[in-house]
Coordinates of C-alpha atoms and ligand atoms in Angstrom, one line a residue:
X1 CA 0.0 -0.3 -0.3
X2 CA 1.5 3.6 -0.7
X3 CA 0.8 5.7 2.1
X4 CA -0.3 9.4 2.1
X5 CA 2.2 11.8 3.2
X6 CA 1.3 13.9 6.0
X7 CA 2.6 16.7 7.9
X8 CA 0.9 17.7 10.8
X9 CA 1.9 20.5 12.8
X10 CA -0.6 21.4 16.1
X11 CA -0.8 23.6 19.3
X12 CA -0.9 21.0 22.3
X13 CA -4.2 21.3 23.0
X14 CA -5.9 18.0 24.4
X15 CA -7.4 17.4 21.3
X16 CA -4.0 18.3 19.5
X17 CA -2.2 15.8 20.8
X18 CA -5.1 13.2 20.6
X19 CA -5.2 14.0 16.9
X20 CA -1.6 13.4 17.1
X21 CA -2.0 9.9 18.6
X22 CA -4.8 8.8 15.7
X23 CA -3.0 10.0 13.2
X24 CA -0.2 7.2 13.8
X25 CA -3.1 4.6 13.5
X26 CA -3.8 5.1 10.2
X27 CA -3.2 2.0 7.9
X28 CA -2.9 4.7 4.8
X29 CA -0.9 7.2 6.8
X30 CA 3.4 7.6 7.4
X31 CA 3.8 11.0 9.5
X32 CA 6.5 12.6 8.1
X33 CA 6.6 15.0 10.5
X34 CA 5.3 16.7 13.5
X35 CA 5.8 20.0 15.1
X36 CA 4.7 22.4 17.6
X37 CA 3.5 26.0 17.6
X38 CA 2.9 27.5 21.4
X39 CA -0.4 28.8 20.5
X40 CA -3.2 27.2 22.5
X41 CA -0.7 25.3 25.2
X42 CA 2.9 25.9 26.3
X43 CA 5.7 25.0 24.1
X44 CA 8.0 22.5 26.2
X45 CA 4.8 20.4 27.5
X46 CA 3.5 20.1 23.9
X47 CA 6.6 19.1 22.6
X48 CA 7.6 17.0 25.1
X49 CA 4.2 14.6 25.0
X50 CA 4.2 14.8 21.3
X51 CA 7.7 13.2 21.4
X52 CA 5.9 10.4 24.0
X53 CA 3.5 9.9 22.5
X54 CA 5.2 9.2 18.9
X55 CA 7.6 6.7 21.8
X56 CA 4.7 4.9 22.9
X57 CA 1.9 4.7 20.0
X58 CA 4.0 5.2 17.0
X59 CA 5.3 2.3 15.1
X60 CA 7.5 4.0 13.3
X61 CA 10.1 6.8 14.0
X62 CA 8.4 10.8 13.8
X63 CA 11.0 14.4 14.0
X64 CA 9.8 16.9 16.7
X65 CA 10.6 20.5 15.7
X66 CA 9.6 23.1 17.9
X67 CA 8.0 26.4 16.4
X68 CA 9.6 29.7 17.3
X69 CA 6.4 31.8 15.9
X70 CA 4.3 34.0 18.0
X71 CA 1.1 35.5 17.9
X72 CA -0.5 38.8 17.9
X73 CA -3.7 37.2 20.3
X74 CA -2.1 35.2 23.0
X75 CA -4.5 31.5 24.1
X76 CA -5.9 32.1 27.4
X77 CA -3.4 30.1 29.9
X78 CA -6.1 28.5 31.6
X79 CA -6.3 26.6 28.4
X80 CA -2.6 26.5 27.5
X81 CA -2.1 24.8 30.8
X82 CA -4.1 21.6 29.7
X83 CA -0.6 20.7 27.7
X84 CA 1.2 19.9 30.9
X85 CA -1.6 18.0 31.9
X86 CA -1.8 15.1 29.0
X87 CA 2.8 15.1 29.4
X88 CA 2.2 14.2 32.6
X89 CA 0.2 11.3 32.5
X90 CA 1.7 8.1 33.7
X91 CA 1.4 6.1 30.7
X92 CA 3.6 8.9 29.0
X93 CA 6.0 8.4 31.4
X94 CA 6.4 4.8 32.1
X95 CA 9.5 4.0 30.0
X96 CA 11.3 7.6 31.2
X97 CA 12.4 8.2 28.4
X98 CA 11.8 10.4 25.2
X99 CA 13.4 8.4 21.9
X100 CA 11.6 10.5 19.1
X101 CA 14.6 13.2 17.4
X102 CA 14.3 16.2 17.9
X103 CA 15.0 18.5 14.9
X104 CA 17.4 21.7 15.1
X105 CA 15.5 23.0 12.4
X106 CA 12.3 25.9 13.9
X107 CA 8.7 24.5 12.3
X108 CA 8.4 26.5 9.5
X109 CA 11.7 25.4 7.8
X110 CA 11.5 22.3 9.3
X111 CA 8.1 22.2 7.0
X112 CA 9.8 23.2 4.5
X113 CA 13.2 20.7 4.2
X114 CA 10.4 18.0 5.2
X115 CA 8.0 18.9 2.2
X116 CA 11.3 19.0 -0.1
X117 CA 13.0 15.9 0.8
X118 CA 9.5 14.0 0.2
X119 CA 9.4 13.1 -2.9
X120 CA 5.2 12.6 -3.0
X121 CA 3.2 16.0 -2.8
X122 CA 2.3 16.4 1.2
X123 CA -0.7 16.7 2.9
X124 CA -0.7 19.2 5.6
X125 CA -2.7 19.0 9.1
X126 CA -2.7 21.9 10.8
X127 CA -4.6 22.0 14.0
X128 CA -3.2 25.4 15.1
X129 CA -2.8 28.6 13.5
X130 CA -1.2 29.5 10.3
X131 CA 1.9 31.0 11.3
X132 CA 4.3 28.2 10.7
X133 CA 2.9 27.8 7.0
X134 CA 2.8 31.2 6.5
X135 CA 6.1 31.5 7.1
X136 CA 6.9 28.7 5.6
X137 CA 5.4 29.3 2.0
X138 CA 6.7 33.6 2.4
X139 CA 10.7 31.4 2.6
X140 CA 9.7 29.5 -0.3
X141 CA 7.4 30.1 -2.2
X142 CA 7.8 26.7 -4.8
X143 CA 6.9 24.1 -1.7
X144 CA 3.1 24.9 -2.6
X145 CA 3.4 23.1 -5.7
X146 CA 4.4 20.2 -3.5
X147 CA 1.0 20.7 -1.1
X148 CA -1.0 18.1 -2.0
X149 CA -3.7 20.3 0.2
X150 CA -4.2 21.8 3.6
X151 CA -6.8 19.8 6.0
X152 CA -7.0 22.8 9.1
X153 CA -9.0 23.1 11.8
X154 CA -10.2 26.9 11.8
X155 CA -13.0 28.9 10.6
X156 CA -16.7 29.4 11.3
X157 CA -19.5 31.3 9.3
X158 CA -21.8 31.2 12.0
X159 CA -20.9 32.6 15.7
X160 CA -17.1 32.2 16.3
X161 CA -15.8 30.9 20.1
X162 CA -13.8 34.3 20.3
X163 CA -15.3 36.4 23.6
X164 CA -12.0 38.8 23.8
X165 CA -12.6 42.8 24.8
X166 CA -11.8 44.3 22.1
X167 CA -13.0 41.7 19.4
X168 CA -16.9 41.2 18.3
X169 CA -17.0 37.2 18.5
X170 CA -16.9 36.7 15.0
X171 CA -13.8 34.6 14.8
X172 CA -12.6 31.2 15.8
X173 CA -9.5 31.3 18.0
X174 CA -7.3 29.6 15.3
X175 CA -7.7 32.6 12.8
X176 CA -7.9 34.7 15.4
X177 CA -4.2 34.1 17.4
X178 CA -2.6 35.5 14.1
X179 CA -5.5 36.6 11.5
X180 CA -2.6 38.1 9.0
X181 CA -1.2 34.0 8.6
X182 CA -4.9 32.8 7.4
X183 CA -4.9 35.8 5.4
X184 CA -1.9 35.3 3.5
X185 CA -2.3 31.6 3.1
X186 CA -6.1 32.3 1.7
X187 CA -4.2 35.0 -1.2
X188 CA -2.2 31.2 -2.4
X189 CA -3.5 28.4 -4.5
X190 CA -3.6 25.9 -1.8
X191 CA -6.4 23.5 -1.9
X192 CA -8.4 24.5 1.7
X193 CA -10.4 21.5 3.7
X194 CA -12.0 23.6 5.8
X195 CA -13.2 22.0 9.4
X196 CA -14.6 24.9 10.4
X197 CA -16.9 24.8 13.9
X198 CA -20.4 24.2 12.3
X199 CA -18.9 20.2 11.8
X200 CA -17.4 20.5 15.6
X201 CA -19.9 21.9 17.5
X202 CA -21.8 18.8 16.5
X203 CA -19.1 16.8 18.3
X204 CA -18.9 18.3 22.2
X205 CA -17.4 16.1 25.3
X206 CA -19.8 15.3 27.6
X207 CA -19.9 12.8 30.4
X208 CA -21.8 9.7 28.1
X209 CA -18.8 9.9 26.1
X210 CA -16.5 10.0 28.6
X211 CA -18.3 6.8 30.3
X212 CA -17.8 4.8 26.8
X213 CA -14.1 5.2 27.2
X214 CA -14.3 4.8 30.7
X215 CA -16.6 1.1 30.0
X216 CA -13.5 0.1 27.5
X217 CA -10.1 1.3 29.8
X218 CA -9.4 -2.1 29.4
X219 CA -7.8 -1.0 25.8
X220 CA -4.8 1.0 26.9
X221 CA -5.5 3.3 23.9
X222 CA -9.2 3.9 25.3
X223 CA -7.6 4.9 28.0
X224 CA -5.1 6.8 27.3
X225 CA -8.3 9.1 25.6
X226 CA -10.3 8.8 28.7
X227 CA -7.2 10.6 30.3
X228 CA -6.2 12.8 28.5
X229 CA -9.8 14.3 28.1
X230 CA -10.1 14.5 32.2
X231 CA -8.3 16.8 32.3
X232 CA -11.2 19.2 30.3
X233 CA -14.8 20.5 30.7
X234 CA -17.4 18.7 29.5
X235 CA -20.9 20.1 28.1
X236 CA -22.9 19.4 30.6
X237 CA -26.1 21.7 30.5
X238 CA -25.3 24.4 28.5
X239 CA -22.4 25.5 26.8
X240 CA -19.5 28.1 28.8
X241 CA -16.6 29.2 27.2
X242 CA -13.9 27.1 28.5
X243 CA -17.0 23.7 27.0
X244 CA -14.5 21.6 24.9
X245 CA -15.5 20.0 21.4
X246 CA -13.2 17.1 19.5
X247 CA -12.1 20.2 17.1
X248 CA -9.4 18.5 16.0
X249 CA -9.5 14.8 16.1
X250 CA -12.5 15.6 14.1
X251 CA -10.4 17.0 11.5
X252 CA -8.3 14.5 11.3
X253 CA -10.9 12.0 11.4
X254 CA -11.9 13.7 8.1
X255 CA -8.8 12.6 6.8
X256 CA -9.0 9.2 8.2
X257 CA -12.3 8.9 7.1
X258 CA -13.8 10.7 4.2
X259 CA -17.0 9.7 4.6
X260 CA -17.5 10.8 8.1
X261 CA -18.1 14.3 7.3
X262 CA -20.0 16.8 4.7
X263 CA -17.7 18.6 2.4
X264 CA -18.8 21.7 0.3
X265 CA -17.6 24.6 -2.1
X266 CA -17.5 28.3 -0.3
X267 CA -16.0 30.8 -1.2
X268 CA -15.0 32.9 1.4
X269 CA -11.8 35.3 2.7
X270 CA -10.4 36.3 6.1
X271 CA -10.5 39.5 7.7
X272 CA -6.8 40.2 8.8
X273 CA -7.3 43.5 11.4
X274 CA -10.2 45.1 13.5
X275 CA -12.7 44.0 16.0
X276 CA -14.4 40.9 13.3
X277 CA -10.0 40.4 12.7
X278 CA -10.1 36.3 12.2
X279 CA -13.0 36.6 11.1
X280 CA -14.2 33.8 7.6
X281 CA -16.7 35.6 6.0
X282 CA -18.6 34.2 2.8
X283 CA -17.5 36.2 -0.5
X284 CA -18.2 36.1 -4.5
X285 CA -14.6 37.3 -5.0
X286 CA -13.2 35.5 -2.5
X287 CA -11.0 31.8 -1.9
X288 CA -12.7 28.1 -2.7
X289 CA -12.4 25.7 0.7
X290 CA -14.1 22.5 1.4
X291 CA -15.9 23.7 4.1
X292 CA -16.6 20.4 6.2
X293 CA -19.7 21.4 8.0
X294 CA -21.7 18.3 8.7
X295 CA -20.5 14.7 10.4
X296 CA -22.5 11.7 12.0
X297 CA -21.8 12.1 15.8
X298 CA -22.2 8.4 16.1
X299 CA -19.8 7.4 13.2
X300 CA -17.1 9.8 14.6
X301 CA -16.9 8.8 17.9
X302 CA -16.9 5.1 16.3
X303 CA -14.1 5.5 14.2
X304 CA -12.3 7.4 17.4
X305 CA -12.7 4.7 19.3
X306 CA -11.5 1.8 17.2
X307 CA -8.5 3.4 16.4
X308 CA -7.6 3.5 19.9
X309 CA -8.4 0.0 20.3
X310 CA -6.1 -0.7 17.8
X311 CA -3.2 1.3 18.8
X312 CA -2.8 -0.9 22.3
X313 CA -5.0 -3.4 23.1
Ligands
AGV401 O1 -10.7 27.0 18.7 C1 -10.8 25.7 18.2 C2 -9.4 25.4 18.6 C3 -8.6 24.1 18.3 O2 -8.0 23.8 17.1 N1 -8.7 25.8 20.1 C4 -9.0 24.5 20.7 C5 -8.4 23.4 19.6 O3 -7.5 22.6 20.3 C6 -9.4 26.7 20.7 C7 -10.0 26.7 21.5 C8 -11.2 27.2 21.6 N2 -12.3 26.9 22.8 C9 -11.3 26.5 23.4 C10 -10.0 26.5 23.1 C11 -11.5 26.0 25.3 N3 -12.7 25.8 25.6 N4 -10.7 24.9 25.8 C12 -10.0 25.3 24.9 N5 -9.0 25.2 23.8
CA402 CA1 -5.7 23.1 18.8

């Protein structure tokens, strides 16, 4: 089987790290590199957790790289702290070692190098802001030809999830952290699968989902899911600013099993500054993207559990 070549850039949230775990289990995917941007997580624990997940759950070696990018609008530290919880999980620290190689290059250069040295075209999966991609394209515009497509968790055409002073609430956080970067990527010809809040809103973390994982914790991979998600707040009665969804995990699942989601082409642009900065907005003159707007939650959660059981039976 020829495997699809996937480069993964994430920002250290619980669902980012679970996404890495998932990508490593997909039979027809080879992860060619992983990089970490310190947006919704802290750089050191998110990088260490990534290397430990590769050590524990991958059947092949993957090189990891740290980003030196900085955003415009920082994430709340209450959310970023989650990266420490995952890094501290006993299952990731049993061996007491960290073997997955760490690149000397910062993420945007690591991305350029990995795309160049991969013979086939690369699929990019980004589950944080687009800063490293935007910098890579600025430094080496010719890599665009070797990018198959970008699968990105970002954006919304409905209600945003940013509740911050000086903002009107229309943006999704991954766009808002660095609106200029998303704006720049929108100026390229790269094909984009946009996994927006429209679809991720359908997959909240709930007590029922947690109970399902608890029942099957005899599988080490399912126990890992349960432990990862024990550190973040579920949807119980009504949504709060902290309610956790499986945003990034749906994004990786949409790559692993395409029929789990519904897509449609929409033309849109990104607002780079001002009170709506980071908003993705329908625009007949804008870039056509494949909007992932719906999913079947049952099928999604079954797929997730299936992969987790495969990882560590
Ligand atoms: O906007 C969703 C993105 C996803 O990439 N992140 C979390 C996911 O990793 C930011 C975010 C929005 N609301 C959050 C977020 C919350 N309540 N807790 C943590 N992160
Ligand atoms: Ca994320």
